């Protein structure tokens, strides 16, 4: 049996084929151009492989409401040409197989929960900090969707007096994504994050914001682990500072065995940026009623 997995990103499309024992058979990456150019290439790739099911983790926002006429669509994205694209439906029609669909960050959460550092807990929050910021939430073993999917990148943060610039979010003055994403770092300091590794003030401010968000997710969602990923988290030297600031903001109020051990409560992704595609594979398996 062959399961297809697609991690649909704003810059690249990662396509993989697994057997039903989670062994990778093949993986290829294609650039994300406009849908009319990119989608036929992806369909061709999966058709050639003869897969039994497909799981898709997509950039968003997406419609995950199975009762909605636009279920499986990428909806209000600013990504040129991709607004209102029926991605899940197209693959289902073209490949005539079961298709599982969720956000890219929910897939990362699922990947870490099934194969990685979230294996031993039933409730976790996965945060990706990259070009955008998003969260995937697993609560008591289930991915939280609700009316659509959480938009944890847009929670309000208290702006630091040490912050010399503002938000890059077109919608909000002081949201997490606006203050903390890769593009916000670049706007604030005039250089890309990767070229600012040696400047501690950059990462101190970043860690303060991330810790604020981690505290809010802790208070609202009651997770047992918080997993951090995305390009900006390649600055792993921030981790001790995030843990320290989190404990400071908590002030000892939330008091349980998970939160009380920041070294195991707040951790980095553990699957070398394979967590998203592995989560998409799980969605494909689940579309067939199977699990690992
Ligand atoms: P995307 O969010 O587009 O899927 P990534 O998670 O790789 O992709 O995030 C890309 C963002 O992360 C860019 O804004 C980039 O500047 C930033 N970034 C990538 N590598 C680093 C690094 N080593 N340090 C800080 N920021 C980085
Ligand atoms: Zn915002």
CSV table of C-alpha atoms and ligand atoms in Angstrom, one decimal:
chain,number,residue,atom,x,y,z
A,1,UNK,CA,0.0,0.0,0.0
A,2,UNK,CA,1.2,3.5,-0.9
A,3,UNK,CA,0.2,6.7,0.9
A,4,UNK,CA,0.9,10.1,-0.6
A,5,UNK,CA,1.7,13.2,1.5
A,6,UNK,CA,1.7,16.8,0.4
A,7,UNK,CA,3.0,19.7,2.4
A,8,UNK,CA,1.6,22.7,0.5
A,9,UNK,CA,3.7,25.8,1.4
A,10,UNK,CA,3.8,29.3,0.1
A,11,UNK,CA,7.2,28.9,-1.4
A,12,UNK,CA,7.5,25.1,-2.0
A,13,UNK,CA,5.4,22.0,-2.4
A,14,UNK,CA,6.8,18.9,-0.7
A,15,UNK,CA,5.5,15.6,-2.1
A,16,UNK,CA,6.2,12.3,-0.5
A,17,UNK,CA,5.2,8.7,-0.8
A,18,UNK,CA,5.3,6.4,2.2
A,19,UNK,CA,4.4,2.7,2.6
A,20,UNK,CA,1.8,2.0,5.3
A,21,UNK,CA,4.6,1.2,7.8
A,22,UNK,CA,5.8,4.9,7.7
A,23,UNK,CA,8.9,4.1,5.5
A,24,UNK,CA,9.6,6.9,3.0
A,25,UNK,CA,9.7,5.6,-0.6
A,26,UNK,CA,10.2,8.8,-2.4
A,27,UNK,CA,10.2,12.6,-1.9
A,28,UNK,CA,10.3,15.5,-4.3
A,29,UNK,CA,9.9,19.3,-4.0
A,30,UNK,CA,8.4,21.7,-6.5
A,31,UNK,CA,8.3,25.5,-6.4
A,32,UNK,CA,4.9,27.1,-5.6
A,33,UNK,CA,3.9,29.1,-8.7
A,34,UNK,CA,0.4,30.0,-9.6
A,35,UNK,CA,-2.2,27.2,-9.1
A,36,UNK,CA,-2.7,26.5,-12.8
A,37,UNK,CA,1.0,25.8,-13.2
A,38,UNK,CA,1.8,24.0,-10.0
A,39,UNK,CA,-1.3,21.8,-9.3
A,40,UNK,CA,-1.1,19.8,-12.5
A,41,UNK,CA,2.6,19.0,-11.7
A,42,UNK,CA,1.6,17.7,-8.3
A,43,UNK,CA,-1.3,15.7,-9.7
A,44,UNK,CA,1.0,14.2,-12.3
A,45,UNK,CA,3.5,13.2,-9.6
A,46,UNK,CA,0.9,11.4,-7.5
A,47,UNK,CA,-0.9,9.8,-10.4
A,48,UNK,CA,2.4,8.2,-11.6
A,49,UNK,CA,2.9,6.7,-8.1
A,50,UNK,CA,-0.5,5.0,-7.9
A,51,UNK,CA,-1.2,5.9,-4.3
A,52,UNK,CA,-4.1,4.6,-2.2
A,53,UNK,CA,-4.8,7.7,-0.2
A,54,UNK,CA,-3.4,11.3,0.1
A,55,UNK,CA,-2.9,13.6,3.1
A,56,UNK,CA,-2.5,17.3,2.5
A,57,UNK,CA,-1.2,19.9,5.0
A,58,UNK,CA,-1.7,23.3,3.5
A,59,UNK,CA,-0.8,26.9,4.1
A,60,UNK,CA,-3.9,28.8,5.0
A,61,UNK,CA,-6.3,30.0,5.9
A,62,UNK,CA,-8.2,26.9,4.8
A,63,UNK,CA,-11.8,25.7,5.2
A,64,UNK,CA,-11.9,22.6,7.4
A,65,UNK,CA,-15.7,22.6,8.1
A,66,UNK,CA,-16.9,19.3,6.4
A,67,UNK,CA,-20.4,20.7,6.1
A,68,UNK,CA,-19.3,23.8,4.2
A,69,UNK,CA,-19.5,24.1,0.4
A,70,UNK,CA,-15.9,25.4,0.4
A,71,UNK,CA,-14.5,22.5,2.6
A,72,UNK,CA,-10.9,21.8,1.4
A,73,UNK,CA,-10.4,25.2,0.0
A,74,UNK,CA,-7.5,27.6,0.6
A,75,UNK,CA,-9.7,30.6,1.4
A,76,UNK,CA,-8.6,34.2,2.1
A,77,UNK,CA,-4.8,34.0,1.4
A,78,UNK,CA,-2.8,37.0,0.3
A,79,UNK,CA,-0.7,34.5,-1.8
A,80,UNK,CA,-1.0,35.7,-5.4
A,81,UNK,CA,-3.5,33.5,-7.4
A,82,UNK,CA,-4.3,31.1,-4.5
A,83,UNK,CA,-7.4,32.7,-3.0
A,84,UNK,CA,-10.4,30.4,-3.0
A,85,UNK,CA,-8.6,27.4,-4.4
A,86,UNK,CA,-10.3,24.0,-4.0
A,87,UNK,CA,-7.1,22.0,-3.3
A,88,UNK,CA,-8.5,18.9,-1.5
A,89,UNK,CA,-11.4,18.5,-3.9
A,90,UNK,CA,-9.2,18.8,-6.9
A,91,UNK,CA,-6.9,15.9,-5.7
A,92,UNK,CA,-9.9,13.8,-4.7
A,93,UNK,CA,-11.5,14.2,-8.2
A,94,UNK,CA,-8.3,13.7,-10.1
A,95,UNK,CA,-6.9,10.8,-8.2
A,96,UNK,CA,-10.2,9.2,-7.1
A,97,UNK,CA,-8.9,8.2,-3.7
A,98,UNK,CA,-9.6,9.2,-0.1
A,99,UNK,CA,-8.0,12.6,0.8
A,100,UNK,CA,-7.3,13.9,4.3
A,101,UNK,CA,-6.9,17.6,4.7
A,102,UNK,CA,-5.7,20.0,7.4
A,103,UNK,CA,-3.4,23.0,7.9
A,104,UNK,CA,0.3,22.7,7.5
A,105,UNK,CA,0.9,23.5,11.2
A,106,UNK,CA,-1.7,21.0,12.4
A,107,UNK,CA,0.2,18.5,10.4
A,108,UNK,CA,3.4,19.5,12.2
A,109,UNK,CA,1.6,19.0,15.5
A,110,UNK,CA,0.4,15.6,14.3
A,111,UNK,CA,3.9,14.6,13.1
A,112,UNK,CA,5.5,15.4,16.4
A,113,UNK,CA,2.6,13.7,18.3
A,114,UNK,CA,2.9,10.5,16.3
A,115,UNK,CA,6.7,10.3,15.8
A,116,UNK,CA,8.5,12.9,17.7
A,117,UNK,CA,8.9,14.8,20.9
A,118,UNK,CA,5.1,14.9,21.5
A,119,UNK,CA,4.7,11.2,21.6
A,120,UNK,CA,4.3,10.8,25.3
A,121,UNK,CA,1.6,13.5,25.8
A,122,UNK,CA,-2.0,13.7,24.7
A,123,UNK,CA,-2.2,17.5,24.7
A,124,UNK,CA,0.3,19.8,23.0
A,125,UNK,CA,0.7,23.1,21.1
A,126,UNK,CA,3.0,23.2,18.1
A,127,UNK,CA,4.1,26.8,17.2
A,128,UNK,CA,5.7,27.6,13.9
A,129,UNK,CA,7.6,30.9,13.7
A,130,UNK,CA,8.7,31.5,10.1
A,131,UNK,CA,7.4,33.8,7.3
A,132,UNK,CA,4.1,33.6,9.2
A,133,UNK,CA,3.2,32.3,12.7
A,134,UNK,CA,0.7,29.6,13.2
A,135,UNK,CA,-0.2,27.1,15.9
A,136,UNK,CA,-1.5,23.5,15.8
A,137,UNK,CA,-3.3,22.3,18.9
A,138,UNK,CA,-3.8,18.7,20.0
A,139,UNK,CA,-6.1,18.4,23.0
A,140,UNK,CA,-6.7,15.0,24.6
A,141,UNK,CA,-5.5,13.3,21.4
A,142,UNK,CA,-7.6,15.3,19.0
A,143,UNK,CA,-6.6,18.2,16.7
A,144,UNK,CA,-8.7,21.3,17.6
A,145,UNK,CA,-10.6,22.7,14.6
A,146,UNK,CA,-13.7,24.5,15.9
A,147,UNK,CA,-15.3,27.0,13.5
A,148,UNK,CA,-12.2,26.8,11.3
A,149,UNK,CA,-8.8,26.3,12.9
A,150,UNK,CA,-7.0,28.3,15.6
A,151,UNK,CA,-5.2,31.4,14.3
A,152,UNK,CA,-2.7,31.6,17.1
A,153,UNK,CA,-0.4,33.8,15.1
A,154,UNK,CA,-2.7,36.7,15.6
A,155,UNK,CA,-3.1,36.8,19.4
A,156,UNK,CA,-2.4,40.2,20.9
A,157,UNK,CA,0.9,40.7,22.7
A,158,UNK,CA,2.1,43.6,24.8
A,159,UNK,CA,4.5,45.6,22.8
A,160,UNK,CA,7.9,46.0,24.4
A,161,UNK,CA,9.2,49.5,25.1
A,162,UNK,CA,12.5,48.2,23.7
A,163,UNK,CA,10.9,47.5,20.3
A,164,UNK,CA,12.1,50.1,17.8
A,165,UNK,CA,9.5,49.2,15.2
A,166,UNK,CA,6.0,48.0,14.9
A,167,UNK,CA,3.9,45.2,13.5
A,168,UNK,CA,4.1,43.9,10.0
A,169,UNK,CA,0.6,42.4,10.1
A,170,UNK,CA,-1.7,44.3,7.8
A,171,UNK,CA,-4.6,43.6,10.2
A,172,UNK,CA,-3.2,44.1,13.7
A,173,UNK,CA,-0.9,46.6,15.5
A,174,UNK,CA,0.6,44.2,18.0
A,175,UNK,CA,-0.1,40.6,17.2
A,176,UNK,CA,2.4,37.7,17.6
A,177,UNK,CA,3.0,37.3,13.8
A,178,UNK,CA,3.2,41.1,13.3
A,179,UNK,CA,5.9,41.5,16.0
A,180,UNK,CA,7.8,38.2,15.8
A,181,UNK,CA,7.7,36.6,12.4
A,182,UNK,CA,10.8,36.4,10.1
A,183,UNK,CA,9.7,39.4,8.1
A,184,UNK,CA,9.1,41.5,11.2
A,185,UNK,CA,12.7,40.8,12.4
A,186,UNK,CA,13.9,41.9,8.9
A,187,UNK,CA,11.9,45.1,9.0
A,188,UNK,CA,12.9,45.9,12.6
A,189,UNK,CA,16.7,45.4,12.2
A,190,UNK,CA,17.2,45.8,8.4
A,191,UNK,CA,18.7,42.3,8.0
A,192,UNK,CA,17.4,38.8,7.7
A,193,UNK,CA,17.3,36.8,11.0
A,194,UNK,CA,20.0,34.4,9.8
A,195,UNK,CA,22.4,37.3,9.5
A,196,UNK,CA,21.6,38.6,13.0
A,197,UNK,CA,22.8,35.6,15.0
A,198,UNK,CA,25.5,37.6,16.8
A,199,UNK,CA,23.2,40.4,18.0
A,200,UNK,CA,21.7,39.4,21.4
A,201,UNK,CA,19.2,42.3,21.6
A,202,UNK,CA,17.4,40.9,18.6
A,203,UNK,CA,16.9,37.5,20.2
A,204,UNK,CA,16.2,38.9,23.7
A,205,UNK,CA,13.2,40.8,22.3
A,206,UNK,CA,12.1,37.9,20.2
A,207,UNK,CA,12.3,35.5,23.2
A,208,UNK,CA,10.2,38.0,25.3
A,209,UNK,CA,7.4,38.0,22.6
A,210,UNK,CA,7.5,34.2,22.2
A,211,UNK,CA,7.3,33.7,25.9
A,212,UNK,CA,4.3,35.9,26.1
A,213,UNK,CA,2.6,33.8,23.5
A,214,UNK,CA,3.6,30.6,25.2
A,215,UNK,CA,2.1,31.8,28.4
A,216,UNK,CA,-1.2,32.7,26.7
A,217,UNK,CA,-1.4,29.3,25.1
A,218,UNK,CA,-0.6,27.7,28.4
A,219,UNK,CA,-3.3,29.6,30.2
A,220,UNK,CA,-6.0,29.1,27.5
A,221,UNK,CA,-5.3,25.6,26.1
A,222,UNK,CA,-3.8,23.8,29.1
A,223,UNK,CA,-1.2,21.8,27.0
A,224,UNK,CA,1.3,19.4,28.4
A,225,UNK,CA,4.0,20.4,26.0
A,226,UNK,CA,4.8,23.4,23.8
A,227,UNK,CA,6.9,22.6,20.6
A,228,UNK,CA,8.6,25.4,18.7
A,229,UNK,CA,9.6,25.1,15.0
A,230,UNK,CA,9.9,27.2,11.9
A,231,UNK,CA,12.9,29.1,10.3
A,232,UNK,CA,13.2,31.7,13.1
A,233,UNK,CA,13.6,28.9,15.7
A,234,UNK,CA,16.9,27.9,14.0
A,235,UNK,CA,18.1,30.5,16.5
A,236,UNK,CA,18.0,27.8,19.1
A,237,UNK,CA,20.1,29.9,21.5
A,238,UNK,CA,16.8,31.7,22.3
A,239,UNK,CA,15.3,28.6,24.0
A,240,UNK,CA,16.8,29.1,27.5
A,241,UNK,CA,15.6,32.7,27.5
A,242,UNK,CA,12.1,31.8,26.3
A,243,UNK,CA,11.9,29.3,29.2
A,244,UNK,CA,13.2,31.9,31.7
A,245,UNK,CA,10.8,34.6,30.5
A,246,UNK,CA,7.9,32.2,30.5
A,247,UNK,CA,8.5,31.3,34.1
A,248,UNK,CA,8.7,35.0,35.0
A,249,UNK,CA,5.4,35.8,33.2
A,250,UNK,CA,3.7,32.8,34.8
A,251,UNK,CA,4.9,34.0,38.3
A,252,UNK,CA,4.3,30.6,39.7
A,253,UNK,CA,0.5,30.8,39.1
A,254,UNK,CA,0.0,27.9,36.8
A,255,UNK,CA,1.5,25.0,38.7
A,256,UNK,CA,1.5,21.5,37.4
A,257,UNK,CA,4.2,18.9,36.7
A,258,UNK,CA,4.5,19.9,33.0
A,259,UNK,CA,4.8,23.6,33.4
A,260,UNK,CA,7.0,23.3,36.4
A,261,UNK,CA,9.7,21.7,34.3
A,262,UNK,CA,10.3,24.3,31.6
A,263,UNK,CA,13.1,22.2,30.0
A,264,UNK,CA,10.7,19.5,29.0
A,265,UNK,CA,7.6,21.8,28.7
A,266,UNK,CA,9.0,24.2,26.1
A,267,UNK,CA,11.0,22.3,23.5
A,268,UNK,CA,12.2,22.5,19.9
A,269,UNK,CA,10.8,20.4,17.0
A,270,UNK,CA,12.5,17.0,16.9
A,271,UNK,CA,12.1,15.7,13.4
A,272,UNK,CA,14.4,17.9,11.4
A,273,UNK,CA,11.6,19.8,9.7
A,274,UNK,CA,10.1,16.5,8.5
A,275,UNK,CA,7.2,16.8,11.0
A,276,UNK,CA,4.8,18.5,8.6
A,277,UNK,CA,5.1,16.0,5.8
A,278,UNK,CA,4.9,13.1,8.3
A,279,UNK,CA,1.7,14.6,9.7
A,280,UNK,CA,0.3,14.8,6.1
A,281,UNK,CA,1.2,11.1,5.7
A,282,UNK,CA,-0.8,10.4,8.9
A,283,UNK,CA,-3.8,12.3,7.4
A,284,UNK,CA,-3.6,10.0,4.4
A,285,UNK,CA,-3.5,6.9,6.6
A,286,UNK,CA,-6.5,8.2,8.6
A,287,UNK,CA,-8.4,8.8,5.4
A,288,UNK,CA,-8.3,5.0,4.9
A,289,UNK,CA,-9.4,4.5,8.5
A,290,UNK,CA,-5.9,3.4,9.5
A,291,UNK,CA,-3.3,4.5,12.1
A,292,UNK,CA,0.4,3.8,12.8
B,1,LIG,P1,8.0,29.3,5.8
B,1,LIG,O1,7.4,30.0,7.0
B,1,LIG,O2,8.0,30.3,4.7
B,1,LIG,O3,7.3,28.0,5.5
B,1,LIG,P2,10.4,28.9,7.3
B,1,LIG,O4,9.8,28.3,8.5
B,1,LIG,O5,11.7,28.4,6.9
B,1,LIG,O6,9.5,29.0,6.1
B,1,LIG,O7,10.6,30.5,7.7
B,1,LIG,C1,11.2,31.4,6.9
B,1,LIG,C2,11.5,32.6,7.8
B,1,LIG,O8,12.4,32.3,8.8
B,1,LIG,C3,12.1,33.8,7.0
B,1,LIG,O9,11.6,35.0,7.4
B,1,LIG,C4,13.6,33.7,7.4
B,1,LIG,O10,14.2,35.0,7.3
B,1,LIG,C5,13.6,33.1,8.8
B,1,LIG,N1,14.8,32.4,9.0
B,1,LIG,C6,15.2,31.3,8.3
B,1,LIG,N2,16.4,30.8,8.9
B,1,LIG,C7,16.6,31.6,10.0
B,1,LIG,C8,17.7,31.7,10.9
B,1,LIG,N3,18.7,30.8,10.9
B,1,LIG,N4,17.6,32.6,11.9
B,1,LIG,C9,16.5,33.4,12.0
B,1,LIG,N5,15.6,33.5,11.1
B,1,LIG,C10,15.6,32.6,10.1
B,2,LIG,ZN1,-2.2,39.8,12.9
